Amino acid sequence: MNALRSFETTARLGSVTRAANELCVTPSAVSHQIRRLEEFVGHPLIEFSEGKAQLTEWGNILVPGLTDGFLRIREAVNLLKDRNSLSTLTIVSRPFFASKWLSPRLDRFWEAHPDIALRMRYMLEKSENYGDDADAFIEWHRNAPENANAIHLMPAALTPVCSPSLGWDYDPQNLPDCFNGQVLLREAQRDYWRDWFIQIGSPDFKPERTIFLDDGSIRLQSCISGKGIDLSVADFLGREFADKLLVEPFPNHRLHGHYYLILPKFPSPKAVAFKDWLLDEISRSHNPL
């Protein structure tokens, strides 16, 4: 179990050092556990280049199941811890939004609302019944969802991104043929790549090679490792662009969409408190002064 946790955390964070900090152990202990796991499965799982962890083909196969498994374990433990709490706020969010934007800011929500326990779940499939099993949902849509209590949060355009190490000879004048021979990282449940190809006027284009990874954070790490081309939220990738971990080949062909907070028809007071805090955080991030 320690070896699996060490590998999954390193794959998710892209760094042995950051994984060690999260697990409260030394980097050498994390590396040792990963080597034990590689010996057990008989394949290399992570390669290191200039201090950065990159998933191998075998690592990309293993990590989605581990991430989902540890998430379910955390949910089960939280259910027991929060069973008697009437102030538990359950949020269902897209994984990429949760990891890139929401999680780094949640400390401020807890400080403002110490009486509300927070439980986060990842949304990998589209929800049809908002409010059945959660207090608030955060989803990406091209347009506001119909027949839902949806509050617009922020624009979030999707764009193809890839690692410079991929060596891809992309040419906007050669769309979509320049995608031939490349691996597209995509979701099984939501095929926004199809919408992107329709937007550039190539609705019948069929990629030759595809890897399905529903977790946007895992797709991003695979993309940084040079395993394929991802369709991701450009505005959340400033650090990756600045550090030259990723490039945006077609900035003039972004697929426009938005993140929405979706509440039940009759939201609970704690859900309203979360909505007010969330909108205030968004306002602050756009107006830092």
C-alpha positions as a Markdown table, in Angstrom:
| # | Residue | x | y | z |
|---|---|---|---|---|
| 1 | Met | 0.0 | 0.0 | 0.0 |
| 2 | Asn | 2.8 | 2.4 | 0.8 |
| 3 | Ala | 4.4 | 1.7 | -2.6 |
| 4 | Leu | 1.1 | 2.3 | -4.4 |
| 5 | Arg | 0.6 | 5.6 | -2.5 |
| 6 | Ser | 4.1 | 6.8 | -3.2 |
| 7 | Phe | 3.7 | 6.1 | -7.0 |
| 8 | Glu | 0.2 | 7.6 | -7.3 |
| 9 | Thr | 1.2 | 10.8 | -5.4 |
| 10 | Thr | 4.3 | 11.2 | -7.5 |
| 11 | Ala | 2.4 | 10.7 | -10.7 |
| 12 | Arg | -0.3 | 13.1 | -9.6 |
| 13 | Leu | 2.1 | 15.9 | -8.5 |
| 14 | Gly | 4.8 | 15.2 | -11.0 |
| 15 | Ser | 7.6 | 15.4 | -8.5 |
| 16 | Val | 9.1 | 13.0 | -5.9 |
| 17 | Thr | 9.8 | 16.0 | -3.6 |
| 18 | Arg | 6.2 | 17.3 | -3.7 |
| 19 | Ala | 5.0 | 13.7 | -3.1 |
| 20 | Ala | 7.3 | 13.4 | -0.1 |
| 21 | Asn | 5.9 | 16.6 | 1.3 |
| 22 | Glu | 2.3 | 15.5 | 0.9 |
| 23 | Leu | 3.1 | 12.0 | 2.4 |
| 24 | Cys | 5.3 | 13.5 | 5.2 |
| 25 | Val | 8.3 | 11.3 | 4.4 |
| 26 | Thr | 11.7 | 11.8 | 2.8 |
| 27 | Pro | 12.1 | 11.9 | -1.1 |
| 28 | Ser | 14.5 | 8.9 | -0.8 |
| 29 | Ala | 11.7 | 6.9 | 0.9 |
| 30 | Val | 9.3 | 7.8 | -1.9 |
| 31 | Ser | 11.9 | 6.7 | -4.5 |
| 32 | His | 12.5 | 3.5 | -2.7 |
| 33 | Gln | 8.8 | 2.6 | -2.6 |
| 34 | Ile | 8.4 | 3.3 | -6.3 |
| 35 | Arg | 11.4 | 1.0 | -7.1 |
| 36 | Arg | 9.7 | -1.7 | -4.9 |
| 37 | Leu | 6.5 | -1.3 | -6.9 |
| 38 | Glu | 8.4 | -1.5 | -10.3 |
| 39 | Glu | 10.1 | -4.7 | -9.1 |
| 40 | Phe | 6.7 | -6.1 | -8.2 |
| 41 | Val | 5.0 | -5.3 | -11.5 |
| 42 | Gly | 8.1 | -6.1 | -13.6 |
| 43 | His | 8.0 | -2.8 | -15.6 |
| 44 | Pro | 9.4 | 0.7 | -15.2 |
| 45 | Leu | 6.6 | 3.1 | -14.1 |
| 46 | Ile | 8.3 | 6.5 | -13.8 |
| 47 | Glu | 11.3 | 8.0 | -15.6 |
| 48 | Phe | 13.2 | 11.1 | -14.4 |
| 49 | Ser | 14.5 | 13.8 | -16.7 |
| 50 | Glu | 16.0 | 16.9 | -15.2 |
| 51 | Gly | 14.4 | 16.2 | -11.9 |
| 52 | Lys | 10.9 | 15.8 | -13.3 |
| 53 | Ala | 8.9 | 12.6 | -13.0 |
| 54 | Gln | 7.5 | 11.3 | -16.3 |
| 55 | Leu | 5.1 | 8.3 | -16.6 |
| 56 | Thr | 6.1 | 5.4 | -18.8 |
| 57 | Glu | 3.6 | 3.6 | -20.9 |
| 58 | Trp | 3.1 | 1.1 | -18.0 |
| 59 | Gly | 2.7 | 4.0 | -15.5 |
| 60 | Asn | 0.0 | 5.6 | -17.6 |
| 61 | Ile | -1.9 | 2.3 | -17.5 |
| 62 | Leu | -1.7 | 1.9 | -13.7 |
| 63 | Val | -2.2 | 5.4 | -12.4 |
| 64 | Pro | -5.9 | 6.1 | -13.3 |
| 65 | Gly | -7.1 | 3.1 | -11.3 |
| 66 | Leu | -5.0 | 4.0 | -8.3 |
| 67 | Thr | -6.2 | 7.6 | -8.3 |
| 68 | Asp | -9.8 | 6.5 | -8.4 |
| 69 | Gly | -9.2 | 3.8 | -5.7 |
| 70 | Phe | -7.5 | 6.2 | -3.2 |
| 71 | Leu | -10.3 | 8.8 | -3.9 |
| 72 | Arg | -12.9 | 6.2 | -3.0 |
| 73 | Ile | -11.0 | 5.2 | 0.2 |
| 74 | Arg | -10.9 | 8.9 | 1.2 |
| 75 | Glu | -14.6 | 9.3 | 0.5 |
| 76 | Ala | -15.4 | 6.2 | 2.6 |
| 77 | Val | -13.4 | 7.5 | 5.6 |
| 78 | Asn | -14.9 | 10.9 | 5.3 |
| 79 | Leu | -18.4 | 9.4 | 5.3 |
| 80 | Leu | -17.6 | 7.8 | 8.6 |
| 81 | Lys | -16.0 | 11.0 | 10.1 |
| 82 | Asp | -18.9 | 13.2 | 8.9 |
| 83 | Arg | -21.8 | 10.8 | 9.5 |
| 84 | Asn | -23.1 | 12.7 | 12.6 |
| 85 | Ser | -22.3 | 16.1 | 11.2 |
| 86 | Leu | -25.3 | 18.2 | 10.0 |
| 87 | Ser | -23.0 | 20.8 | 8.6 |
| 88 | Thr | -21.1 | 18.7 | 6.0 |
| 89 | Leu | -20.9 | 20.3 | 2.6 |
| 90 | Thr | -20.5 | 17.9 | -0.3 |
| 91 | Ile | -19.0 | 19.3 | -3.4 |
| 92 | Val | -18.8 | 17.4 | -6.7 |
| 93 | Ser | -16.2 | 19.0 | -9.1 |
| 94 | Arg | -14.4 | 18.3 | -12.3 |
| 95 | Pro | -10.9 | 17.0 | -11.2 |
| 96 | Phe | -8.9 | 19.6 | -13.2 |
| 97 | Phe | -10.8 | 22.5 | -11.7 |
| 98 | Ala | -10.5 | 21.1 | -8.2 |
| 99 | Ser | -6.8 | 20.5 | -8.4 |
| 100 | Lys | -5.8 | 23.6 | -10.3 |
| 101 | Trp | -8.1 | 26.3 | -8.9 |
| 102 | Leu | -10.3 | 25.2 | -6.0 |
| 103 | Ser | -8.1 | 23.2 | -3.7 |
| 104 | Pro | -5.4 | 25.8 | -3.3 |
| 105 | Arg | -8.0 | 28.3 | -2.0 |
| 106 | Leu | -10.1 | 26.0 | 0.3 |
| 107 | Asp | -8.2 | 27.0 | 3.4 |
| 108 | Arg | -9.8 | 30.4 | 3.1 |
| 109 | Phe | -13.3 | 28.8 | 3.0 |
| 110 | Trp | -12.5 | 26.8 | 6.2 |
| 111 | Glu | -11.2 | 29.9 | 7.9 |
| 112 | Ala | -14.4 | 31.8 | 7.0 |
| 113 | His | -16.7 | 28.8 | 7.9 |
| 114 | Pro | -15.1 | 26.7 | 10.6 |
| 115 | Asp | -18.5 | 25.2 | 11.4 |
| 116 | Ile | -18.9 | 23.6 | 7.9 |
| 117 | Ala | -17.1 | 20.3 | 7.2 |
| 118 | Leu | -16.2 | 19.9 | 3.6 |
| 119 | Arg | -16.3 | 16.7 | 1.5 |
| 120 | Met | -15.0 | 16.8 | -2.1 |
| 121 | Arg | -15.8 | 14.3 | -4.8 |
| 122 | Tyr | -14.6 | 14.1 | -8.4 |
| 123 | Met | -17.0 | 14.2 | -11.3 |
| 124 | Leu | -16.0 | 12.0 | -14.2 |
| 125 | Glu | -19.4 | 11.6 | -15.8 |
| 126 | Lys | -22.1 | 14.1 | -16.5 |
| 127 | Ser | -24.6 | 14.4 | -13.8 |
| 128 | Glu | -28.3 | 14.3 | -14.6 |
| 129 | Asn | -29.9 | 14.8 | -11.2 |
| 130 | Tyr | -28.3 | 17.8 | -9.4 |
| 131 | Gly | -28.9 | 17.6 | -5.7 |
| 132 | Asp | -29.4 | 13.9 | -5.3 |
| 133 | Asp | -26.1 | 13.2 | -3.5 |
| 134 | Ala | -24.3 | 16.5 | -3.2 |
| 135 | Asp | -24.9 | 20.1 | -2.2 |
| 136 | Ala | -23.0 | 21.7 | -5.1 |
| 137 | Phe | -21.6 | 20.7 | -8.5 |
| 138 | Ile | -18.9 | 22.4 | -10.5 |
| 139 | Glu | -19.0 | 21.5 | -14.2 |
| 140 | Trp | -17.6 | 22.6 | -17.5 |
| 141 | His | -20.1 | 23.4 | -20.3 |
| 142 | Arg | -19.9 | 25.1 | -23.6 |
| 143 | Asn | -23.2 | 26.9 | -22.7 |
| 144 | Ala | -25.3 | 27.2 | -19.5 |
| 145 | Pro | -27.0 | 23.9 | -18.8 |
| 146 | Glu | -30.8 | 24.0 | -19.3 |
| 147 | Asn | -33.3 | 23.3 | -16.5 |
| 148 | Ala | -30.6 | 23.7 | -13.9 |
| 149 | Asn | -29.9 | 26.3 | -11.1 |
| 150 | Ala | -26.6 | 27.2 | -12.8 |
| 151 | Ile | -24.4 | 30.2 | -11.7 |
| 152 | His | -21.6 | 31.2 | -14.2 |
| 153 | Leu | -18.2 | 31.1 | -12.6 |
| 154 | Met | -15.6 | 31.9 | -15.2 |
| 155 | Pro | -14.8 | 31.4 | -18.9 |
| 156 | Ala | -12.6 | 28.4 | -19.5 |
| 157 | Ala | -11.5 | 27.9 | -23.1 |
| 158 | Leu | -10.1 | 24.5 | -24.1 |
| 159 | Thr | -7.1 | 24.3 | -26.3 |
| 160 | Pro | -4.7 | 21.6 | -27.6 |
| 161 | Val | -1.5 | 21.5 | -25.5 |
| 162 | Cys | 1.6 | 19.3 | -25.8 |
| 163 | Ser | 5.1 | 19.0 | -24.4 |
| 164 | Pro | 7.9 | 20.5 | -26.5 |
| 165 | Ser | 9.7 | 17.2 | -26.0 |
| 166 | Leu | 7.1 | 15.6 | -28.2 |
| 167 | Gly | 8.8 | 17.1 | -31.3 |
| 168 | Trp | 5.5 | 17.6 | -33.0 |
| 169 | Asp | 5.7 | 19.4 | -36.3 |
| 170 | Tyr | 2.4 | 21.2 | -35.9 |
| 171 | Asp | 1.4 | 23.7 | -38.6 |
| 172 | Pro | -1.9 | 25.7 | -38.4 |
| 173 | Gln | -1.9 | 25.7 | -42.2 |
| 174 | Asn | -1.9 | 21.9 | -42.1 |
| 175 | Leu | -5.0 | 21.3 | -39.9 |
| 176 | Pro | -6.2 | 18.7 | -39.2 |
| 177 | Asp | -3.7 | 16.5 | -41.1 |
| 178 | Cys | -0.8 | 17.5 | -38.8 |
| 179 | Phe | -2.6 | 15.4 | -36.1 |
| 180 | Asn | -2.0 | 12.2 | -38.1 |
| 181 | Gly | 0.3 | 9.9 | -36.2 |
| 182 | Gln | -0.1 | 11.7 | -32.9 |
| 183 | Val | -1.7 | 10.4 | -29.7 |
| 184 | Leu | -4.8 | 12.2 | -28.5 |
| 185 | Leu | -5.5 | 12.1 | -24.8 |
| 186 | Arg | -9.2 | 12.2 | -24.3 |
| 187 | Glu | -12.1 | 11.4 | -22.0 |
| 188 | Ala | -14.3 | 8.4 | -22.5 |
| 189 | Gln | -17.5 | 10.1 | -21.2 |
| 190 | Arg | -17.0 | 13.6 | -22.8 |
| 191 | Asp | -15.6 | 13.9 | -26.3 |
| 192 | Tyr | -14.7 | 17.6 | -26.5 |
| 193 | Trp | -12.1 | 16.8 | -29.1 |
| 194 | Arg | -14.9 | 16.1 | -31.5 |
| 195 | Asp | -16.3 | 19.6 | -30.8 |
| 196 | Trp | -12.9 | 21.1 | -31.4 |
| 197 | Phe | -12.5 | 19.4 | -34.8 |
| 198 | Ile | -16.0 | 20.5 | -35.8 |
| 199 | Gln | -15.0 | 24.1 | -34.9 |
| 200 | Ile | -12.0 | 24.0 | -37.1 |
| 201 | Gly | -14.2 | 22.7 | -40.0 |
| 202 | Ser | -13.1 | 19.0 | -39.9 |
| 203 | Pro | -16.1 | 17.2 | -38.4 |
| 204 | Asp | -15.1 | 13.9 | -40.0 |
| 205 | Phe | -11.5 | 13.8 | -38.8 |
| 206 | Lys | -10.7 | 10.6 | -37.0 |
| 207 | Pro | -7.5 | 10.5 | -34.9 |
| 208 | Glu | -5.3 | 7.4 | -35.5 |
| 209 | Arg | -4.3 | 6.9 | -31.9 |
| 210 | Thr | -6.2 | 7.6 | -28.7 |
| 211 | Ile | -5.6 | 7.1 | -25.0 |
| 212 | Phe | -8.7 | 7.5 | -22.7 |
| 213 | Leu | -8.0 | 9.1 | -19.3 |
| 214 | Asp | -11.0 | 10.7 | -17.6 |
| 215 | Asp | -9.1 | 12.6 | -14.9 |
| 216 | Gly | -7.9 | 15.9 | -16.3 |
| 217 | Ser | -5.0 | 16.1 | -13.9 |
| 218 | Ile | -3.7 | 12.7 | -15.0 |
| 219 | Arg | -4.1 | 13.7 | -18.7 |
| 220 | Leu | -2.1 | 16.8 | -18.0 |
| 221 | Gln | 0.8 | 14.9 | -16.4 |
| 222 | Ser | 0.8 | 12.4 | -19.3 |
| 223 | Cys | 0.8 | 15.4 | -21.7 |
| 224 | Ile | 3.8 | 17.0 | -19.9 |
| 225 | Ser | 5.6 | 13.6 | -20.1 |
| 226 | Gly | 5.3 | 13.7 | -23.9 |
| 227 | Lys | 2.7 | 10.9 | -24.1 |
| 228 | Gly | 0.2 | 12.8 | -26.3 |
| 229 | Ile | -1.8 | 15.9 | -26.9 |
| 230 | Asp | -4.3 | 17.1 | -24.4 |
| 231 | Leu | -7.3 | 19.4 | -24.7 |
| 232 | Ser | -7.1 | 21.5 | -21.6 |
| 233 | Val | -8.1 | 24.8 | -20.0 |
| 234 | Ala | -5.5 | 27.4 | -21.2 |
| 235 | Asp | -6.0 | 29.9 | -18.4 |
| 236 | Phe | -5.0 | 27.4 | -15.8 |
| 237 | Leu | -1.7 | 26.5 | -17.4 |
| 238 | Gly | 0.3 | 29.7 | -17.0 |
| 239 | Arg | 3.0 | 28.1 | -14.9 |
| 240 | Glu | 3.4 | 25.2 | -17.3 |
| 241 | Phe | 3.6 | 27.5 | -20.3 |
| 242 | Ala | 6.1 | 29.8 | -18.5 |
| 243 | Asp | 8.3 | 26.8 | -17.5 |
| 244 | Lys | 8.2 | 25.5 | -21.1 |
| 245 | Leu | 6.6 | 22.2 | -19.9 |
| 246 | Leu | 3.8 | 22.8 | -22.4 |
| 247 | Val | 3.1 | 24.8 | -25.5 |
| 248 | Glu | -0.2 | 25.8 | -27.1 |
| 249 | Pro | 0.1 | 25.1 | -30.9 |
| 250 | Phe | -3.1 | 26.7 | -32.0 |
| 251 | Pro | -4.0 | 29.7 | -29.8 |
| 252 | Asn | -6.4 | 31.0 | -32.5 |
| 253 | His | -8.5 | 27.9 | -32.3 |
| 254 | Arg | -9.7 | 27.7 | -28.7 |
| 255 | Leu | -12.9 | 25.9 | -27.9 |
| 256 | His | -14.8 | 28.4 | -25.8 |
| 257 | Gly | -16.7 | 27.1 | -22.7 |
| 258 | His | -17.3 | 28.0 | -19.1 |
| 259 | Tyr | -17.3 | 26.6 | -15.5 |
| 260 | Tyr | -20.6 | 26.7 | -13.8 |
| 261 | Leu | -21.7 | 26.2 | -10.2 |
| 262 | Ile | -24.9 | 24.1 | -10.2 |
| 263 | Leu | -27.0 | 24.0 | -7.1 |
| 264 | Pro | -30.2 | 22.1 | -6.3 |
| 265 | Lys | -33.5 | 23.9 | -6.9 |
| 266 | Phe | -33.7 | 24.6 | -3.1 |
| 267 | Pro | -30.0 | 24.9 | -2.0 |
| 268 | Ser | -29.1 | 24.4 | 1.7 |
| 269 | Pro | -27.7 | 27.4 | 3.7 |
| 270 | Lys | -24.2 | 25.8 | 3.6 |
| 271 | Ala | -24.5 | 25.6 | -0.2 |
| 272 | Val | -25.4 | 29.3 | -0.4 |
| 273 | Ala | -22.5 | 30.1 | 1.9 |
| 274 | Phe | -20.2 | 28.2 | -0.5 |
| 275 | Lys | -21.6 | 30.0 | -3.5 |
| 276 | Asp | -21.1 | 33.4 | -1.9 |
| 277 | Trp | -17.5 | 32.5 | -0.9 |
| 278 | Leu | -16.7 | 31.1 | -4.4 |
| 279 | Leu | -18.0 | 34.1 | -6.3 |
| 280 | Asp | -16.0 | 36.4 | -3.9 |
| 281 | Glu | -12.9 | 34.4 | -4.5 |
| 282 | Ile | -13.3 | 34.6 | -8.3 |
| 283 | Ser | -13.9 | 38.4 | -8.0 |
| 284 | Arg | -10.7 | 38.7 | -5.9 |
| 285 | Ser | -8.6 | 36.6 | -8.3 |
| 286 | His | -9.7 | 38.9 | -11.2 |
| 287 | Asn | -9.1 | 42.1 | -9.1 |
| 288 | Pro | -6.1 | 41.4 | -6.9 |
| 289 | Leu | -5.9 | 45.0 | -5.7 |
